[in-house]
Tab-separated table of C-alpha atoms in Angstrom:
chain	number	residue	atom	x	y	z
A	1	UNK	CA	32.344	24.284	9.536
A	2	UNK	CA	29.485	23.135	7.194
A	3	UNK	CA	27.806	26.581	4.803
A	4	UNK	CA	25.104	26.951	5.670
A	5	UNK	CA	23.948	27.963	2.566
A	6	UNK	CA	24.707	24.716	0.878
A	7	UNK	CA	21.028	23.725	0.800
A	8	UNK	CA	20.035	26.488	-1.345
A	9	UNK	CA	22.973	26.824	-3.535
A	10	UNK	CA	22.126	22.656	-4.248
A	11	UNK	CA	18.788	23.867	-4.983
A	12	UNK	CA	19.628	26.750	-6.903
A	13	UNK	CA	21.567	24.513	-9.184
A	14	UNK	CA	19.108	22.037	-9.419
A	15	UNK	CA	16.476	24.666	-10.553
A	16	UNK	CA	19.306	25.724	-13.151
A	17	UNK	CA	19.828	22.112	-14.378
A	18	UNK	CA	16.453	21.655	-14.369
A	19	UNK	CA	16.177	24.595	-17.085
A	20	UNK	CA	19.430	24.119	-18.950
A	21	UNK	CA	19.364	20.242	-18.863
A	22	UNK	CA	15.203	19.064	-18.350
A	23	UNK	CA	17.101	17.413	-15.052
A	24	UNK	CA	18.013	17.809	-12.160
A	25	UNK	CA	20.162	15.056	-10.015
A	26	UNK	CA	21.407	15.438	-6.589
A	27	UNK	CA	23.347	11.892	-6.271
A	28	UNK	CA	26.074	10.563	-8.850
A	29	UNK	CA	25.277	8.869	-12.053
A	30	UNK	CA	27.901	6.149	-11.628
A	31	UNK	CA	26.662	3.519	-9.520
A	32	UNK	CA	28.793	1.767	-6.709
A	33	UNK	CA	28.419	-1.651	-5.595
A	34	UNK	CA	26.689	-1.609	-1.742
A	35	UNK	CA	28.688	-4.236	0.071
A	36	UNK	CA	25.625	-4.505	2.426
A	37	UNK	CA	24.323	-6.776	-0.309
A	38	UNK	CA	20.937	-6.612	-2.355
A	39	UNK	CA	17.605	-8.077	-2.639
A	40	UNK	CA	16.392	-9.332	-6.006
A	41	UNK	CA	12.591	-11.108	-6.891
A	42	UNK	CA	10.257	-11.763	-9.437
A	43	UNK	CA	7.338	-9.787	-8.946
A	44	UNK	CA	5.196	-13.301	-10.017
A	45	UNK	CA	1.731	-13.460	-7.956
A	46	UNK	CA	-0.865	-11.827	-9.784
A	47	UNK	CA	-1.715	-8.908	-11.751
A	48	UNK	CA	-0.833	-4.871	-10.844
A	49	UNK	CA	-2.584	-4.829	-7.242
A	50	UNK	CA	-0.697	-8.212	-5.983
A	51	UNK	CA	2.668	-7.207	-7.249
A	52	UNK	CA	1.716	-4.021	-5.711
A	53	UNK	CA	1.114	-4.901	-2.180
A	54	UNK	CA	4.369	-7.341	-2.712
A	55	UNK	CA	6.087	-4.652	-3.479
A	56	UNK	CA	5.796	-2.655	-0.329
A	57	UNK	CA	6.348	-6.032	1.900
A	58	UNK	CA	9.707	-6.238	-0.150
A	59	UNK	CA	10.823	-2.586	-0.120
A	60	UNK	CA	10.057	-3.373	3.934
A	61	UNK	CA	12.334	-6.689	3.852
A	62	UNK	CA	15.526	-4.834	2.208
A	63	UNK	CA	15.760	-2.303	4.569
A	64	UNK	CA	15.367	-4.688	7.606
A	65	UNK	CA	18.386	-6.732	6.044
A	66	UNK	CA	20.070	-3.114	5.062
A	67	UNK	CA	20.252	-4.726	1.510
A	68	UNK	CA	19.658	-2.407	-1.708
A	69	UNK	CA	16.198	-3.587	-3.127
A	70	UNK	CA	16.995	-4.181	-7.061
A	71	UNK	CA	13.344	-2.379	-8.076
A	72	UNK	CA	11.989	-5.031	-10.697
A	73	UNK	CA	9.805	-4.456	-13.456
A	74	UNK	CA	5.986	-4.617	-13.389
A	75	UNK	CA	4.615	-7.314	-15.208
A	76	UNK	CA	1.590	-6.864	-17.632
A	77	UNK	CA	-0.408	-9.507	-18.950
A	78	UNK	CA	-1.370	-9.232	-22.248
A	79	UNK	CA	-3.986	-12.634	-22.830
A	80	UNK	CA	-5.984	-10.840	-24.869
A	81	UNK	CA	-3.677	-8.971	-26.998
A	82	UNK	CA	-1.441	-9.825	-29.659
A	83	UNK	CA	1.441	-11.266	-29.617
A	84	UNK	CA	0.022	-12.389	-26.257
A	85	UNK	CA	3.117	-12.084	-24.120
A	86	UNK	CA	3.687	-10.615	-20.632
A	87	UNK	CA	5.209	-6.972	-20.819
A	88	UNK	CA	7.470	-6.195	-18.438
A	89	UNK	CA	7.116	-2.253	-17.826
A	90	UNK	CA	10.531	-0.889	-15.905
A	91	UNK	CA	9.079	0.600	-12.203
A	92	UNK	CA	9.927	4.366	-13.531
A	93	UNK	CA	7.012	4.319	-15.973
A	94	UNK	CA	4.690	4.598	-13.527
A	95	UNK	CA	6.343	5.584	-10.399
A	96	UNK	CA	9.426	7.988	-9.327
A	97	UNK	CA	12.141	5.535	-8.229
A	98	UNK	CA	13.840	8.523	-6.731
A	99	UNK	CA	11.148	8.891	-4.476
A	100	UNK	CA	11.968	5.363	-2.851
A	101	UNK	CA	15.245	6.588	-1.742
A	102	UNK	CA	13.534	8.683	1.081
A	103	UNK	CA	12.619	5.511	2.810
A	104	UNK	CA	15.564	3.089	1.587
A	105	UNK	CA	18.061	2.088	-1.141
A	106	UNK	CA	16.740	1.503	-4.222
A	107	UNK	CA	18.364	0.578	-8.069
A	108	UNK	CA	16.242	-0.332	-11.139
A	109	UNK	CA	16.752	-3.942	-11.640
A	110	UNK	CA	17.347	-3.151	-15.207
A	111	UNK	CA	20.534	-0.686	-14.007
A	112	UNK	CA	21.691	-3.462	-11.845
A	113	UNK	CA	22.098	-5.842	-14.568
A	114	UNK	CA	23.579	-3.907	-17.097
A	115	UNK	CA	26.100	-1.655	-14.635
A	116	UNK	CA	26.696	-3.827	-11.584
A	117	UNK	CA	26.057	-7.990	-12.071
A	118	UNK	CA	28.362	-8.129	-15.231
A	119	UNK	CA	31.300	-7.397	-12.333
A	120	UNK	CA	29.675	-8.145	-9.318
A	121	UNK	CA	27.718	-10.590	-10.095
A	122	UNK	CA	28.716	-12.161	-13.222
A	123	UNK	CA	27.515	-15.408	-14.832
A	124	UNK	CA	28.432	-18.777	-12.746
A	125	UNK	CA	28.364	-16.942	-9.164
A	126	UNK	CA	24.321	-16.798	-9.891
A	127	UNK	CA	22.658	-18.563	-6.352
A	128	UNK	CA	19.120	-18.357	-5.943
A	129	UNK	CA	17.450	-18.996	-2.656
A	130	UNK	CA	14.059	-20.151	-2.021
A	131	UNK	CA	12.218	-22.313	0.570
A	132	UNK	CA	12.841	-25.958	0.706
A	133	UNK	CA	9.294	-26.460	-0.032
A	134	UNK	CA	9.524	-24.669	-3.036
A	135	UNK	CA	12.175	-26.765	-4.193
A	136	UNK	CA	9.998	-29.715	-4.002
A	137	UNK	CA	8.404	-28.506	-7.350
A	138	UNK	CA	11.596	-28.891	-9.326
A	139	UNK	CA	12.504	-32.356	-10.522
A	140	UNK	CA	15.942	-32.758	-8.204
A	141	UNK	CA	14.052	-31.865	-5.253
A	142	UNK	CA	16.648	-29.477	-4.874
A	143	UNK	CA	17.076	-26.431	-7.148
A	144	UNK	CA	14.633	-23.476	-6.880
A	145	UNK	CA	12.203	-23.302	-8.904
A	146	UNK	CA	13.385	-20.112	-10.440
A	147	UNK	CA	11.745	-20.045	-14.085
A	148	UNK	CA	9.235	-23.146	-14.121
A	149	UNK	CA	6.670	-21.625	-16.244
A	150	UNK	CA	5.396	-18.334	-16.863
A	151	UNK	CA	5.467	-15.435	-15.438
A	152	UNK	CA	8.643	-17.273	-14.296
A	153	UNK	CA	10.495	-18.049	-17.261
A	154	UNK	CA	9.555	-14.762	-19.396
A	155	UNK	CA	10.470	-12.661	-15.961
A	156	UNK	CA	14.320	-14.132	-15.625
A	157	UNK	CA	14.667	-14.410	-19.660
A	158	UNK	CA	13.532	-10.329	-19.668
A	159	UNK	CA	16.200	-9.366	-16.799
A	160	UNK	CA	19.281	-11.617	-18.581
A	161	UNK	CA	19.774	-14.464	-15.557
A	162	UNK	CA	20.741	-18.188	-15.312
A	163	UNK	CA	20.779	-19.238	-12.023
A	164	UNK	CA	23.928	-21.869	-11.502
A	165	UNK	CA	23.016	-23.153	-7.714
A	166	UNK	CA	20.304	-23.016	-5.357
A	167	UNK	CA	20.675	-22.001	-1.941
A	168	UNK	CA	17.541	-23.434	0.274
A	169	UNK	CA	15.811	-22.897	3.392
A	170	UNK	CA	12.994	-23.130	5.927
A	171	UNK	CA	12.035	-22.141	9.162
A	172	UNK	CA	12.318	-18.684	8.766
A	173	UNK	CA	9.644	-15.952	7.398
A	174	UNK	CA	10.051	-12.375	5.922
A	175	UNK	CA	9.221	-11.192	9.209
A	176	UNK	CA	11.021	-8.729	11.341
A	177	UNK	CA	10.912	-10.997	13.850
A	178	UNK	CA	13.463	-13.620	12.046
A	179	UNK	CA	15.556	-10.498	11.202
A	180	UNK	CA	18.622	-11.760	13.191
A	181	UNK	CA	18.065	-15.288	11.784
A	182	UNK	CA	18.157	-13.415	8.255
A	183	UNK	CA	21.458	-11.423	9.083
A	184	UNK	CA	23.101	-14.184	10.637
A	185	UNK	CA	22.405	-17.091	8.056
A	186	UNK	CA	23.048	-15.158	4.857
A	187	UNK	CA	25.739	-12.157	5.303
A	188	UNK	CA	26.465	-10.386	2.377
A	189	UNK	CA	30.468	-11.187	2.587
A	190	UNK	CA	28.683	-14.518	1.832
A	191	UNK	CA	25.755	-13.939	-0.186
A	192	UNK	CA	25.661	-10.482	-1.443
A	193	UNK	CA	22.933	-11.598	-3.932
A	194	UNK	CA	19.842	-12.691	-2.492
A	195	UNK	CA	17.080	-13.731	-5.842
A	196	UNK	CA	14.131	-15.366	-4.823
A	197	UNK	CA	11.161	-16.670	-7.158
A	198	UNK	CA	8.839	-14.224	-5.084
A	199	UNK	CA	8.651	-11.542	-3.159
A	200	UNK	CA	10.043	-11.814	0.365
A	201	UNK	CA	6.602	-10.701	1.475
A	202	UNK	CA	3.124	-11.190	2.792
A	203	UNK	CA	-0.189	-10.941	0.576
A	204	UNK	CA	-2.133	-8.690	1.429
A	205	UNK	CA	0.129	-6.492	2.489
A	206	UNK	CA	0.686	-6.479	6.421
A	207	UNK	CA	-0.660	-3.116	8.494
A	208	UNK	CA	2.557	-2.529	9.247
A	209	UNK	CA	3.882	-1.508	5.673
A	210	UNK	CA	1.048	-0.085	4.164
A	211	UNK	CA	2.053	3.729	5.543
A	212	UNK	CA	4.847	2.909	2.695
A	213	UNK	CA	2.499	4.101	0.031
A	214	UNK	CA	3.603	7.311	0.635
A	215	UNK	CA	6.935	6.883	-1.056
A	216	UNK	CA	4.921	5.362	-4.341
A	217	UNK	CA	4.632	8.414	-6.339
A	218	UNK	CA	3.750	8.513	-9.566
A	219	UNK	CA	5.594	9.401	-12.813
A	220	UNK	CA	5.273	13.169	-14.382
A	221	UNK	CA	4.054	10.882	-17.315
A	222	UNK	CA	1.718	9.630	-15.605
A	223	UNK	CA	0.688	12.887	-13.772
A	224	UNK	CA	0.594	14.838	-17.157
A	225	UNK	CA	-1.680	11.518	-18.995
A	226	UNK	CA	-4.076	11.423	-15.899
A	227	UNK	CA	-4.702	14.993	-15.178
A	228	UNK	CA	-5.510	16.048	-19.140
A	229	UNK	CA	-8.338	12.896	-18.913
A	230	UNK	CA	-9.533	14.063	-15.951
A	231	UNK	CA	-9.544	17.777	-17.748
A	232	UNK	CA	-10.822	16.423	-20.927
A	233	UNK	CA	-13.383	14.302	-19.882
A	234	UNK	CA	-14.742	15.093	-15.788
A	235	UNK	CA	-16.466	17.998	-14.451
A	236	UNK	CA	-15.375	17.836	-10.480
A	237	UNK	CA	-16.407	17.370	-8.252
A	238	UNK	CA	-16.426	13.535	-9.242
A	239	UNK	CA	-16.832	10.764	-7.810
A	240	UNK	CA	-14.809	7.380	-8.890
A	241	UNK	CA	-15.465	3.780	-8.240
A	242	UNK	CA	-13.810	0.567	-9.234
A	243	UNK	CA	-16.473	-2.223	-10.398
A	244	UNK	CA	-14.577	-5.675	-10.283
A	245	UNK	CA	-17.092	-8.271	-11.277
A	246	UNK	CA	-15.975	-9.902	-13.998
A	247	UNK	CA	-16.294	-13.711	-14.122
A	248	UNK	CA	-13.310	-14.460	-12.427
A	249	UNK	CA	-14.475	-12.461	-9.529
A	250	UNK	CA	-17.431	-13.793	-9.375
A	251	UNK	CA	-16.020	-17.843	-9.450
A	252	UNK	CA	-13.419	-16.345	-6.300
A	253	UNK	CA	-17.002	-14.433	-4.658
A	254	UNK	CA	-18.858	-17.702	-4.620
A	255	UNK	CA	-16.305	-18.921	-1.842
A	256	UNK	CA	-18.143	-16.139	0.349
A	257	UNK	CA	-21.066	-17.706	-0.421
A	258	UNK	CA	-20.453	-21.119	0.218
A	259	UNK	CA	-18.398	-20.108	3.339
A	260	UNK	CA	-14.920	-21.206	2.033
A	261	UNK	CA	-13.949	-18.178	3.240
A	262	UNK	CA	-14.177	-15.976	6.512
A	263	UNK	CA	-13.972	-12.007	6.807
A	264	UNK	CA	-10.216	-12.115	5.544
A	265	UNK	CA	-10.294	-12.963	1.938
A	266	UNK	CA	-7.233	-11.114	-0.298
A	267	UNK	CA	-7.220	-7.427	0.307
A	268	UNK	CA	-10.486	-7.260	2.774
A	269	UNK	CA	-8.201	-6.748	6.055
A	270	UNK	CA	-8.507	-2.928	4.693
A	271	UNK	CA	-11.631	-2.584	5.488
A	272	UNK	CA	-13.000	-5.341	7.891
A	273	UNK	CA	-9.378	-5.265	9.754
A	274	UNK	CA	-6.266	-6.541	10.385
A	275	UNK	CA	-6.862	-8.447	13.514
A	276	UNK	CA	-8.252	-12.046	12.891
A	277	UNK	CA	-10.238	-12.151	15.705
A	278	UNK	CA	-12.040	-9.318	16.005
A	279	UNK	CA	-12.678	-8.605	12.171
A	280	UNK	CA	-15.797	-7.285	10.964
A	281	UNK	CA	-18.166	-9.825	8.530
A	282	UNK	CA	-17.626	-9.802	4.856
A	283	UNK	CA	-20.626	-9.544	3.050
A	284	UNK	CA	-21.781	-10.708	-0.554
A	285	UNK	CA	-21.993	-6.450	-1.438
A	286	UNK	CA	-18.846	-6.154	-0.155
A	287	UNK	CA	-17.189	-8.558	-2.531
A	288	UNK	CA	-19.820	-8.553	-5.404
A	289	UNK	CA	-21.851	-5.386	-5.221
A	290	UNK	CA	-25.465	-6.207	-7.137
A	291	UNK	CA	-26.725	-3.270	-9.383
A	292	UNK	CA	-28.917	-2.679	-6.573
A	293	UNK	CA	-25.976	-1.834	-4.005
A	294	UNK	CA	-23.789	-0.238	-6.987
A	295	UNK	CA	-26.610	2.279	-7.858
A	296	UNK	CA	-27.810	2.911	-4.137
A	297	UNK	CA	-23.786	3.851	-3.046
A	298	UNK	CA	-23.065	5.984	-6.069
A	299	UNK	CA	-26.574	7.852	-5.647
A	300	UNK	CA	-25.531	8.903	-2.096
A	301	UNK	CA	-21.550	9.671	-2.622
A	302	UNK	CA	-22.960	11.933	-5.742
A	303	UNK	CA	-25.269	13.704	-3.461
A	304	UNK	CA	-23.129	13.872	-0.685
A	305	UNK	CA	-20.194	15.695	-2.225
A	306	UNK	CA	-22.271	17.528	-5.300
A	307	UNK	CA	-20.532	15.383	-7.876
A	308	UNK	CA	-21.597	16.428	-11.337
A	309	UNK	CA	-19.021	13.480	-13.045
A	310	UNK	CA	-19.169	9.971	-12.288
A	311	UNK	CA	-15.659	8.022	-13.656
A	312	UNK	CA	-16.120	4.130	-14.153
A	313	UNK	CA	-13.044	1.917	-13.606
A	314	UNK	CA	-13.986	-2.028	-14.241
A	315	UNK	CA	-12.890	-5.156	-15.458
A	316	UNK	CA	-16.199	-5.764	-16.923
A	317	UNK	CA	-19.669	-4.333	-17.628
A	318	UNK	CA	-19.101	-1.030	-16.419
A	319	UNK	CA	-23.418	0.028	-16.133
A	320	UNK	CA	-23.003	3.272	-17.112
A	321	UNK	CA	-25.920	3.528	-18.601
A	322	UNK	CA	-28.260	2.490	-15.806
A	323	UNK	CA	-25.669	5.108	-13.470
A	324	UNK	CA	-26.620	7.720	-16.391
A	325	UNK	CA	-30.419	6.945	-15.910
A	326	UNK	CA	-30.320	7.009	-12.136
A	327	UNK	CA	-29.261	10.396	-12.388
A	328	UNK	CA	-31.954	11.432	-15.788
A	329	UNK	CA	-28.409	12.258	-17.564
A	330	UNK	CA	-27.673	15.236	-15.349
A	331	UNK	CA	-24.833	13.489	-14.224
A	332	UNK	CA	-21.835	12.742	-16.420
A	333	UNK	CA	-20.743	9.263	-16.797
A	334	UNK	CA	-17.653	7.945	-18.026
A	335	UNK	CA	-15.590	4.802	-18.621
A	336	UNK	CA	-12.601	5.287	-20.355
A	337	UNK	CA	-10.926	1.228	-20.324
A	338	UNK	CA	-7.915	2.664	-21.236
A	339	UNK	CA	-5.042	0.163	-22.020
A	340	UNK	CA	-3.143	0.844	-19.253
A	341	UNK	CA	-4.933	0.276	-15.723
A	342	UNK	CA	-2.478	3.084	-14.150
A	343	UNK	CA	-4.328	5.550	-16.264
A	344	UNK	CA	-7.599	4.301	-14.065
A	345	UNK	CA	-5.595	4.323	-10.992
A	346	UNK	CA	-4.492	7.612	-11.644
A	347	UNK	CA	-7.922	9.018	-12.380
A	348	UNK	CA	-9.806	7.132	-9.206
A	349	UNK	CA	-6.765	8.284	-7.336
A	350	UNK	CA	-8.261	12.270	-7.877
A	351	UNK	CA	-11.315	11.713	-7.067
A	352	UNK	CA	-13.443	13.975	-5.004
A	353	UNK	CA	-14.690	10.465	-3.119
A	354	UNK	CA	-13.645	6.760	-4.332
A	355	UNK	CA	-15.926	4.050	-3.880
A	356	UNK	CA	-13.744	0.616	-4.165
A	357	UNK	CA	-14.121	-2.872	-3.559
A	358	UNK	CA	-13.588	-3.949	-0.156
A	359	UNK	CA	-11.734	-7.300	-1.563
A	360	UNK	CA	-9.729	-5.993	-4.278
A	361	UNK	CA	-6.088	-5.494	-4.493
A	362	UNK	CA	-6.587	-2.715	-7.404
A	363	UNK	CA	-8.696	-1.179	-4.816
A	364	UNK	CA	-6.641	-1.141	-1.892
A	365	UNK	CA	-3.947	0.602	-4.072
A	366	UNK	CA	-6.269	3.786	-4.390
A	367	UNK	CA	-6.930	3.192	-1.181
A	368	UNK	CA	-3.343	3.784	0.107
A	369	UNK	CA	-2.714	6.228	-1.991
A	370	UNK	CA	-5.693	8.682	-1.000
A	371	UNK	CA	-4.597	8.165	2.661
A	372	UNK	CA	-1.459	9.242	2.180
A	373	UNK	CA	-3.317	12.591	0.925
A	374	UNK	CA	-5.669	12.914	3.250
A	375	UNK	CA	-8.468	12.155	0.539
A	376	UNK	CA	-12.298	10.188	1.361
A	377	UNK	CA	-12.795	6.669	0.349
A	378	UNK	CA	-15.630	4.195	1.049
A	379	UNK	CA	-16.315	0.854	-0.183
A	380	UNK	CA	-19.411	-0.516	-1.270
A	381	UNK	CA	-21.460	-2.600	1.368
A	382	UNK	CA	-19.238	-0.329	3.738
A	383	UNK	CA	-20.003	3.342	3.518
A	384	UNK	CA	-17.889	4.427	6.647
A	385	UNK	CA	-14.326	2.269	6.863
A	386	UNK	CA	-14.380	-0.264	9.220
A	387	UNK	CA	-18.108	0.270	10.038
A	388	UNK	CA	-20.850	-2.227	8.095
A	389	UNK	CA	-23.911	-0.095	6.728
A	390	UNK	CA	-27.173	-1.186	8.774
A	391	UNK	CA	-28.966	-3.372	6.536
A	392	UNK	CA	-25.251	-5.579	5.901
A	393	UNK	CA	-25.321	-6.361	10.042
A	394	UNK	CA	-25.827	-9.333	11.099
């Protein structure tokens, strides 16, 4: 018969670890080989936001295969900074990948390379599969494009892979629905190794997957960097809000404009919804907030929940000085631009109420993650989710 007190003697000895050790692991350090196959990608569409949405689709796709998901790195641009090459920043900075293993199988992609492919899956049996239409962008017409260009190249050079063959095909999506198609095409007996040039997922990410935030939690590095800004600079209650209008945002804003786009335009299912057909418009404030809209939404969030802090996340001109004068400088205003954007994250993440942008990927990760706790968000043209403000109906 199973003790009963096996729970708490595990925990006992995890608090003891914990003091004796600054750890505490319930599973075994050696890793075994799961002969239900994994799921490798290149986390290659876009900056922090993108990847993360991909991310949940693909944590999503291994379990519907029952693969192992080999966790890759992010990848952080670095245009701007010398020696101008991407970083590739293993998932654990940020996040807890222990925390993934509530929902599914996870393994850094970095321990799967250095403790399981030198055996498993060792130089010469390295397939990659992609669509066939992807292969038409290599010169045979028939290899995957694995590492034309960058983030490409850099991604496969940083994990240690040459890919010998390609395996190709098409009529089949990440979808649940082509599960059995998945299972029955590519077995792991036969393919135990799927690596694809993307993520075997949907951008934005699909309604369905975006409860899988919850299992995203972040790092006690991150937890202990975050919470002494937020002590060192922020009075709470605060409010936080993410301005993204820097030039490149405006170029992709003018597509609104010109009616290039409809209501779903990257992350806007969020707030003007999922369904296609009955989505709510997208307006010009909800993409590119003016200074008008930014000052008239932060003047009633601040008044509305007391704030006596205001913290600025942007990729641009932040205005906290015309934020400092609507408010005669009784209200605190701050802008950090830290190097790291998970430091903002973090910070807009605690907020007493988060203002985001409705089309923003960056935003729609705060998003999630105040859900998950319960906490308020809005969105500027949008000051009740999924309801426009007055003056935006049409």
């Amino acid at each position: 018969m199973a003790d009963k007190h096996q729970p708490h003697t595990l925990i006992v000895t995890c608090l003891l670890s914990s003091l004796l050790l600054q750890t505490c692991r319930t599973f075994p350090e050696e890793l075994k080989w799961d002969e239900n196959g994994y799921v490798l990608y290149c986390p290659c569409m876009g900056r922090f936001g993108n990847q993360a949405d991909h991310f949940l689709g693909s944590l999503a796709f291994a379990k519907m295969l029952n693969r192992t998901l080999a966790v890759p790195p992010w990848i952080v641009y670095r245009h701007h900074t010398p020696p101008y090459t991407n970083v590739h920043v293993p998932y654990s900075e940020f996040f807890q990948l222990e925390a993934l293993s509530a929902y599914h199988r996870v393994v850094s992609l970095e321990d799967f390379m250095e403790k399981l492919a030198p055996k498993y899956w060792p130089p010469g049996q390295r397939r990659a599969y992609c669509f066939e239409t992807a292969a038409q962008r290599s010169a045979d017409k028939k290899s995957c494009p694995m590492k034309d260009g960058n983030p490409f190249g850099p991604f496969w050079d940083y994990v240690g892979v040459e890919f010998d063959t390609s395996v190709l095909f098409g009529g089949i999506s990440f979808s649940a629905y082509h599960q059995p198609q998945w299972m029955k095409k590519f077995p792991p007996s036969e393919h135990p190794v799927l690596a694809m040039p993307g993520a075997p997922a949907q951008f934005p990410v699909t309604e369905e997957h975006v409860g899988l935030q919850r299992y995203v939690v972040w790092s006690d590095k991150m937890v202990k960097e975050g919470e002494e800004h937020i002590a060192n600079l922020l009075t709470r209650p605060y409010v936080g809000i993410h301005l993204r209008i820097g030039i490149d945002w405006q170029n992709a804003c003018k597509m609104l404009k010109s009616g290039d786009t409809g209501p779903h335009f990257m992350a806007s299912p969020q707030c003007v919804g999922y369904n296609r057909q009955k989505a709510l418009p997208l307006t010009m404030n909800m993409c590119l907030p003016d200074l008008t809209e930014i000052r008239r939404a932060v003047k009633l969030w601040v008044k509305k929940t007391s704030s006596r802090s205001v913290y600025i996340a942007t990729d641009s001109e932040s205005h906290s000085r015309d934020i400092e004068k609507l408010f005669k400088g009784k209200i605190k205003v701050v802008s950090l631009q830290p190097n790291s954007a998970q430091v903002d994250l973090y910070i807009l993440g605690q907020a007493d109420h988060f203002i985001g942008n409705c089309v923003s990927s960056f935003s729609a990760f705060v998003k999630r993650q105040r859900d998950v706790y319960g906490l308020p968000s809005s969105f500027f043209g949008m000051d009740e989710p999924g309801r426009l403000n007055h003056k935006e109906e049409l």
